[in-house]
Amino acid sequence: MRMKNSVHDITELEVPLPEDLKGEFVNFWEKTFGTNYAAYNGVFNAEEIEFNHDIVYMIRKGNKLGGTCHLTHSIVNPELGGLGEVVTDPEFSNLGIAGAVCKAARDEFQKHGGKVIFLGTGNPVAARVYFRLGWRKLAGAQLMACVTSGEPPEDFLVDYFRKSESVIFTPASCSDRIPMIPLIVVPHDWQVLDANTGMYSTRYVDQNPCMGLYFLYEALQEKGLGTWFGARSVSGILTGLSTVRINNDNHQCQVDGFTHHHFINAWEELMMKAIKWGFSKGAPSCFATVSAEDIEKKSLFESLGFNEIGTGDDFDINGRKVPSFRMEMSVNA
């Protein structure tokens, strides 16, 4: 689809992307970010179309690609969206290209009922562009959120997790790609949310990835040595995540996980999904590494049958070394 603002012609492309354009976009993004985009093949081939609606916006200047952005709108939870791959060719800087494609994506998202769209940036120049379009920085993270209602992101997140609903437990899925963002960036009381994926609460450590959060979880599934599970409310809100990873050296499995505090009653069953997966793969025991200052989390692991057997590696909490407990549970417990 073609659209035009006062200056630029903008092209909107839904996945699956044509092969020639996909290659052009990937080269453009890899050159800018220095990141291999092979993991996005499934996205751009429409393999996630049941769970996510993906659109790339582009502007051409002559025969050259001038700028892009990539919108992901969650189908499982249509309130939520994420924006990435915001790139302008340096040859066409200061022409308003980034602002034009981001505005087009924002307007499309809001037109279809979206309530909040997240993006990540550590670039203060880019942040000013996003700010003018309605994005606001989230505390404790290099993330910004544009809330359709205009309310501050922190207020939106309070209301978003306020609902008291029953939850269901689901295996790992690309449906979590966007819903995991608000769950991870909302401040949690525990310092360490998940030692398997390096997730810390934004109360203690700045969160940098946004659209890249999903890949930290997806990496667990490499060679069948791990996976993750989600707790999701009946209205589609992702309220918790648990992970399990097999240790190649002794075949033990490491487990971890967290929930939003309004849904803490779901933590036990969510963790048991991960534990049972590890035992089903032949692991003789499961272990968890818990911050010595996360006393509530330690108690919850003890209630599942884990015992403290010593210390683990220290956690780095904003440059401060925090000791840890190593908790263990055997298959016969």
GROMACS .gro file of C-alpha atoms in nm:
model
  333
    1MET     CA    1   0.000   0.000   0.000
    2ARG     CA    2   0.124   0.350  -0.081
    3MET     CA    3   0.058   0.658   0.130
    4LYS     CA    4   0.188   1.012   0.112
    5ASN     CA    5   0.252   1.276   0.373
    6SER     CA    6   0.344   1.633   0.288
    7VAL     CA    7   0.702   1.538   0.196
    8HIS     CA    8   0.750   1.164   0.149
    9ASP     CA    9   0.590   0.870  -0.030
   10ILE     CA   10   0.563   0.586   0.222
   11THR     CA   11   0.516   0.221   0.121
   12GLU     CA   12   0.350  -0.021   0.365
   13LEU     CA   13   0.443  -0.388   0.318
   14GLU     CA   14   0.276  -0.671   0.506
   15VAL     CA   15   0.456  -1.003   0.549
   16PRO     CA   16   0.543  -1.222   0.368
   17LEU     CA   17   0.794  -0.987   0.214
   18PRO     CA   18   0.908  -1.037  -0.146
   19GLU     CA   19   1.247  -1.207  -0.150
   20ASP     CA   20   1.426  -0.920  -0.322
   21LEU     CA   21   1.294  -0.663  -0.075
   22LYS     CA   22   1.360  -0.890   0.221
   23GLY     CA   23   1.724  -0.917   0.117
   24GLU     CA   24   1.747  -0.541   0.069
   25PHE     CA   25   1.596  -0.470   0.411
   26VAL     CA   26   1.816  -0.725   0.589
   27ASN     CA   27   2.132  -0.581   0.434
   28PHE     CA   28   2.018  -0.231   0.530
   29TRP     CA   29   1.952  -0.330   0.892
   30GLU     CA   30   2.259  -0.551   0.936
   31LYS     CA   31   2.481  -0.270   0.808
   32THR     CA   32   2.328  -0.029   1.060
   33PHE     CA   33   2.300  -0.248   1.369
   34GLY     CA   34   2.584  -0.495   1.312
   35THR     CA   35   2.342  -0.776   1.396
   36ASN     CA   36   2.271  -1.096   1.205
   37TYR     CA   37   1.905  -1.098   1.102
   38ALA     CA   38   1.878  -1.471   1.024
   39ALA     CA   39   1.651  -1.513   1.327
   40TYR     CA   40   1.393  -1.290   1.159
   41ASN     CA   41   1.347  -1.517   0.856
   42GLY     CA   42   1.037  -1.675   1.005
   43VAL     CA   43   0.887  -1.335   1.080
   44PHE     CA   44   0.937  -1.201   0.729
   45ASN     CA   45   0.817  -1.528   0.571
   46ALA     CA   46   0.487  -1.488   0.764
   47GLU     CA   47   0.545  -1.797   0.980
   48GLU     CA   48   0.409  -1.605   1.281
   49ILE     CA   49   0.106  -1.463   1.104
   50GLU     CA   50  -0.133  -1.652   1.336
   51PHE     CA   51   0.012  -1.467   1.636
   52ASN     CA   52   0.159  -1.137   1.513
   53HIS     CA   53   0.076  -0.887   1.240
   54ASP     CA   54   0.404  -0.757   1.092
   55ILE     CA   55   0.432  -0.456   0.862
   56VAL     CA   56   0.744  -0.284   0.723
   57TYR     CA   57   0.722   0.084   0.629
   58MET     CA   58   0.975   0.224   0.384
   59ILE     CA   59   1.063   0.542   0.200
   60ARG     CA   60   1.266   0.543  -0.122
   61LYS     CA   61   1.470   0.832  -0.250
   62GLY     CA   62   1.526   0.771  -0.617
   63ASN     CA   63   1.637   0.409  -0.644
   64LYS     CA   64   1.783   0.400  -0.293
   65LEU     CA   65   1.623   0.286   0.031
   66GLY     CA   66   1.597   0.600   0.242
   67GLY     CA   67   1.447   0.469   0.564
   68THR     CA   68   1.238   0.198   0.730
   69CYS     CA   69   1.060   0.086   1.043
   70HIS     CA   70   0.899  -0.246   1.134
   71LEU     CA   71   0.572  -0.268   1.329
   72THR     CA   72   0.468  -0.585   1.513
   73HIS     CA   73   0.107  -0.582   1.635
   74SER     CA   74   0.018  -0.867   1.872
   75ILE     CA   75  -0.287  -1.067   1.762
   76VAL     CA   76  -0.307  -1.257   2.092
   77ASN     CA   77  -0.321  -0.926   2.279
   78PRO     CA   78  -0.416  -0.652   2.029
   79GLU     CA   79  -0.361  -0.378   2.288
   80LEU     CA   80   0.014  -0.422   2.238
   81GLY     CA   81   0.263  -0.341   1.966
   82GLY     CA   82   0.637  -0.307   1.918
   83LEU     CA   83   0.843  -0.096   1.680
   84GLY     CA   84   1.189  -0.182   1.552
   85GLU     CA   85   1.428  -0.150   1.258
   86VAL     CA   86   1.397   0.230   1.257
   87VAL     CA   87   1.679   0.318   1.017
   88THR     CA   88   1.759   0.616   0.795
   89ASP     CA   89   2.031   0.606   0.533
   90PRO     CA   90   2.291   0.866   0.645
   91GLU     CA   91   2.276   1.019   0.298
   92PHE     CA   92   1.918   1.125   0.373
   93SER     CA   93   1.950   1.232   0.735
   94ASN     CA   94   1.767   1.542   0.857
   95LEU     CA   95   1.487   1.497   0.600
   96GLY     CA   96   1.232   1.373   0.855
   97ILE     CA   97   1.230   1.017   0.720
   98ALA     CA   98   1.243   0.841   1.058
   99GLY     CA   99   0.961   1.056   1.192
  100ALA     CA  100   0.749   0.993   0.883
  101VAL     CA  101   0.770   0.611   0.889
  102CYS     CA  102   0.726   0.594   1.267
  103LYS     CA  103   0.421   0.819   1.251
  104ALA     CA  104   0.271   0.600   0.978
  105ALA     CA  105   0.327   0.288   1.192
  106ARG     CA  106   0.189   0.458   1.504
  107ASP     CA  107  -0.124   0.577   1.322
  108GLU     CA  108  -0.188   0.233   1.171
  109PHE     CA  109  -0.148   0.069   1.511
  110GLN     CA  110  -0.386   0.310   1.681
  111LYS     CA  111  -0.639   0.289   1.396
  112HIS     CA  112  -0.675  -0.083   1.468
  113GLY     CA  113  -0.734  -0.039   1.840
  114GLY     CA  114  -0.378  -0.058   1.971
  115LYS     CA  115  -0.325   0.100   2.313
  116VAL     CA  116   0.052   0.100   2.368
  117ILE     CA  117   0.347   0.056   2.134
  118PHE     CA  118   0.699  -0.006   2.268
  119LEU     CA  119   1.038   0.064   2.116
  120GLY     CA  120   1.397   0.062   2.238
  121THR     CA  121   1.661   0.328   2.184
  122GLY     CA  122   1.982   0.447   2.342
  123ASN     CA  123   2.018   0.728   2.090
  124PRO     CA  124   1.919   1.069   2.234
  125VAL     CA  125   1.869   1.220   1.887
  126ALA     CA  126   1.627   0.942   1.792
  127ALA     CA  127   1.459   0.970   2.132
  128ARG     CA  128   1.371   1.332   2.059
  129VAL     CA  129   1.200   1.226   1.736
  130TYR     CA  130   1.002   0.960   1.921
  131PHE     CA  131   0.913   1.205   2.198
  132ARG     CA  132   0.759   1.446   1.947
  133LEU     CA  133   0.544   1.157   1.820
  134GLY     CA  134   0.415   1.069   2.167
  135TRP     CA  135   0.665   0.815   2.300
  136ARG     CA  136   0.780   0.854   2.661
  137LYS     CA  137   1.079   0.694   2.834
  138LEU     CA  138   1.017   0.415   3.083
  139ALA     CA  139   1.201   0.438   3.413
  140GLY     CA  140   1.484   0.188   3.453
  141ALA     CA  141   1.502   0.100   3.083
  142GLN     CA  142   1.621   0.223   2.747
  143LEU     CA  143   1.266   0.172   2.628
  144MET     CA  144   0.993   0.414   2.531
  145ALA     CA  145   0.618   0.364   2.512
  146CYS     CA  146   0.351   0.553   2.319
  147VAL     CA  147   0.016   0.519   2.494
  148THR     CA  148  -0.285   0.597   2.276
  149SER     CA  149  -0.475   0.761   2.562
  150GLY     CA  150  -0.185   0.997   2.629
  151GLU     CA  151  -0.142   0.880   2.989
  152PRO     CA  152   0.211   0.814   3.124
  153PRO     CA  153   0.338   0.460   3.049
  154GLU     CA  154   0.371   0.383   3.421
  155ASP     CA  155   0.001   0.458   3.474
  156PHE     CA  156  -0.093   0.240   3.179
  157LEU     CA  157   0.110  -0.053   3.315
  158VAL     CA  158  -0.051  -0.026   3.659
  159ASP     CA  159  -0.397  -0.050   3.501
  160TYR     CA  160  -0.287  -0.318   3.255
  161PHE     CA  161  -0.193  -0.562   3.532
  162ARG     CA  162  -0.470  -0.458   3.770
  163LYS     CA  163  -0.727  -0.713   3.645
  164SER     CA  164  -0.788  -1.007   3.875
  165GLU     CA  165  -0.833  -1.299   3.639
  166SER     CA  166  -0.765  -1.671   3.628
  167VAL     CA  167  -0.467  -1.783   3.421
  168ILE     CA  168  -0.380  -2.065   3.186
  169PHE     CA  169  -0.032  -2.207   3.134
  170THR     CA  170   0.108  -2.232   2.782
  171PRO     CA  171   0.429  -2.368   2.626
  172ALA     CA  172   0.680  -2.138   2.456
  173SER     CA  173   0.541  -1.953   2.157
  174CYS     CA  174   0.611  -1.655   1.934
  175SER     CA  175   0.277  -1.525   2.063
  176ASP     CA  176   0.483  -1.403   2.362
  177ARG     CA  177   0.706  -1.182   2.144
  178ILE     CA  178   0.525  -0.857   2.231
  179PRO     CA  179   0.334  -0.945   2.554
  180MET     CA  180   0.661  -1.026   2.733
  181ILE     CA  181   0.774  -0.662   2.699
  182PRO     CA  182   0.534  -0.503   2.954
  183LEU     CA  183   0.576  -0.801   3.187
  184ILE     CA  184   0.954  -0.760   3.195
  185VAL     CA  185   0.977  -0.380   3.204
  186VAL     CA  186   0.721  -0.323   3.480
  187PRO     CA  187   0.916  -0.288   3.811
  188HIS     CA  188   0.933  -0.608   4.018
  189ASP     CA  189   1.035  -0.649   4.381
  190TRP     CA  190   1.272  -0.939   4.310
  191GLN     CA  191   1.617  -0.835   4.191
  192VAL     CA  192   1.670  -1.134   3.960
  193LEU     CA  193   1.369  -1.233   3.754
  194ASP     CA  194   1.535  -1.514   3.559
  195ALA     CA  195   1.896  -1.629   3.582
  196ASN     CA  196   1.862  -1.842   3.267
  197THR     CA  197   1.795  -1.539   3.046
  198GLY     CA  198   1.971  -1.269   3.251
  199MET     CA  199   1.649  -1.084   3.338
  200TYR     CA  200   1.664  -0.833   3.622
  201SER     CA  201   1.397  -0.606   3.765
  202THR     CA  202   1.402  -0.252   3.631
  203ARG     CA  203   1.396  -0.140   3.995
  204TYR     CA  204   1.760  -0.245   4.017
  205VAL     CA  205   1.914  -0.279   3.668
  206ASP     CA  206   1.843  -0.086   3.348
  207GLN     CA  207   1.672  -0.297   3.084
  208ASN     CA  208   1.814  -0.238   2.735
  209PRO     CA  209   1.656  -0.483   2.486
  210CYS     CA  210   1.302  -0.428   2.367
  211MET     CA  211   1.215  -0.623   2.053
  212GLY     CA  212   1.523  -0.836   2.127
  213LEU     CA  213   1.382  -0.972   2.453
  214TYR     CA  214   1.210  -1.258   2.272
  215PHE     CA  215   1.538  -1.386   2.126
  216LEU     CA  216   1.686  -1.426   2.475
  217TYR     CA  217   1.408  -1.675   2.548
  218GLU     CA  218   1.405  -1.834   2.204
  219ALA     CA  219   1.777  -1.912   2.241
  220LEU     CA  220   1.687  -2.158   2.519
  221GLN     CA  221   1.539  -2.394   2.260
  222GLU     CA  222   1.862  -2.441   2.065
  223LYS     CA  223   1.941  -2.814   2.021
  224GLY     CA  224   1.636  -2.902   2.231
  225LEU     CA  225   1.821  -2.820   2.553
  226GLY     CA  226   1.566  -2.585   2.702
  227THR     CA  227   1.233  -2.410   2.674
  228TRP     CA  228   0.999  -2.171   2.852
  229PHE     CA  229   0.638  -2.149   2.964
  230GLY     CA  230   0.394  -1.861   3.006
  231ALA     CA  231   0.110  -1.783   3.242
  232ARG     CA  232  -0.158  -1.591   3.056
  233SER     CA  233  -0.479  -1.439   3.185
  234VAL     CA  234  -0.808  -1.519   3.017
  235SER     CA  235  -0.800  -1.176   2.847
  236GLY     CA  236  -0.458  -1.248   2.694
  237ILE     CA  237  -0.226  -1.069   2.938
  238LEU     CA  238   0.107  -1.248   2.985
  239THR     CA  239   0.147  -1.251   3.365
  240GLY     CA  240   0.450  -1.476   3.417
  241LEU     CA  241   0.735  -1.666   3.253
  242SER     CA  242   0.934  -1.970   3.360
  243THR     CA  243   1.241  -2.123   3.193
  244VAL     CA  244   1.436  -2.447   3.200
  245ARG     CA  245   1.781  -2.520   3.058
  246ILE     CA  246   1.971  -2.851   3.053
  247ASN     CA  247   2.333  -2.834   3.169
  248ASN     CA  248   2.548  -3.031   2.924
  249ASP     CA  249   2.810  -3.121   3.187
  250ASN     CA  250   2.593  -3.316   3.432
  251HIS     CA  251   2.250  -3.314   3.266
  252GLN     CA  252   2.101  -3.122   3.556
  253CYS     CA  253   1.845  -2.864   3.459
  254GLN     CA  254   1.842  -2.505   3.578
  255VAL     CA  255   1.500  -2.349   3.629
  256ASP     CA  256   1.383  -2.000   3.707
  257GLY     CA  257   1.087  -1.772   3.657
  258PHE     CA  258   0.872  -1.489   3.783
  259THR     CA  259   0.520  -1.349   3.771
  260HIS     CA  260   0.368  -1.007   3.816
  261HIS     CA  261   0.300  -0.968   4.189
  262HIS     CA  262  -0.078  -0.959   4.131
  263PHE     CA  263  -0.047  -1.313   3.993
  264ILE     CA  264   0.202  -1.460   4.240
  265ASN     CA  265  -0.039  -1.748   4.310
  266ALA     CA  266   0.037  -1.876   3.960
  267TRP     CA  267   0.414  -1.897   4.025
  268GLU     CA  268   0.416  -2.249   4.170
  269GLU     CA  269   0.232  -2.413   3.880
  270LEU     CA  270   0.430  -2.209   3.628
  271MET     CA  271   0.757  -2.331   3.780
  272MET     CA  272   0.633  -2.690   3.793
  273LYS     CA  273   0.584  -2.679   3.415
  274ALA     CA  274   0.955  -2.606   3.376
  275ILE     CA  275   1.062  -2.859   3.640
  276LYS     CA  276   0.855  -3.141   3.489
  277TRP     CA  277   0.995  -3.064   3.144
  278GLY     CA  278   1.349  -3.098   3.279
  279PHE     CA  279   1.275  -3.427   3.453
  280SER     CA  280   1.103  -3.559   3.137
  281LYS     CA  281   1.435  -3.508   2.956
  282GLY     CA  282   1.614  -3.732   3.206
  283ALA     CA  283   1.760  -3.468   3.437
  284PRO     CA  284   1.838  -3.624   3.778
  285SER     CA  285   1.777  -3.293   3.956
  286CYS     CA  286   1.682  -2.932   3.907
  287PHE     CA  287   1.863  -2.635   4.053
  288ALA     CA  288   1.800  -2.263   4.081
  289THR     CA  289   2.034  -1.974   4.159
  290VAL     CA  290   1.861  -1.714   4.375
  291SER     CA  291   1.989  -1.375   4.487
  292ALA     CA  292   2.064  -1.374   4.859
  293GLU     CA  293   1.848  -1.061   4.881
  294ASP     CA  294   1.545  -1.220   4.712
  295ILE     CA  295   1.424  -1.383   5.031
  296GLU     CA  296   1.064  -1.426   4.913
  297LYS     CA  297   1.178  -1.609   4.602
  298LYS     CA  298   1.403  -1.839   4.807
  299SER     CA  299   1.106  -1.926   5.031
  300LEU     CA  300   0.891  -2.004   4.729
  301PHE     CA  301   1.152  -2.244   4.592
  302GLU     CA  302   1.170  -2.410   4.936
  303SER     CA  303   0.792  -2.456   4.929
  304LEU     CA  304   0.835  -2.654   4.604
  305GLY     CA  305   1.085  -2.892   4.770
  306PHE     CA  306   1.413  -2.718   4.684
  307ASN     CA  307   1.688  -2.721   4.945
  308GLU     CA  308   1.976  -2.478   4.985
  309ILE     CA  309   2.296  -2.668   4.908
  310GLY     CA  310   2.551  -2.388   4.896
  311THR     CA  311   2.631  -2.072   4.707
  312GLY     CA  312   2.617  -1.992   4.338
  313ASP     CA  313   2.783  -1.727   4.127
  314ASP     CA  314   2.741  -1.367   4.237
  315PHE     CA  315   2.491  -1.147   4.057
  316ASP     CA  316   2.598  -0.806   3.929
  317ILE     CA  317   2.331  -0.559   4.044
  318ASN     CA  318   2.435  -0.227   3.892
  319GLY     CA  319   2.802  -0.291   3.967
  320ARG     CA  320   2.736  -0.434   4.313
  321LYS     CA  321   2.824  -0.799   4.364
  322VAL     CA  322   2.533  -0.978   4.532
  323PRO     CA  323   2.586  -1.336   4.655
  324SER     CA  324   2.345  -1.612   4.564
  325PHE     CA  325   2.198  -1.931   4.705
  326ARG     CA  326   2.208  -2.252   4.504
  327MET     CA  327   1.882  -2.439   4.552
  328GLU     CA  328   1.833  -2.798   4.439
  329MET     CA  329   1.550  -3.047   4.398
  330SER     CA  330   1.598  -3.415   4.300
  331VAL     CA  331   1.370  -3.610   4.070
  332ASN     CA  332   1.254  -3.824   4.363
  333ALA     CA  333   1.165  -3.532   4.589
   0.00000   0.00000   0.00000
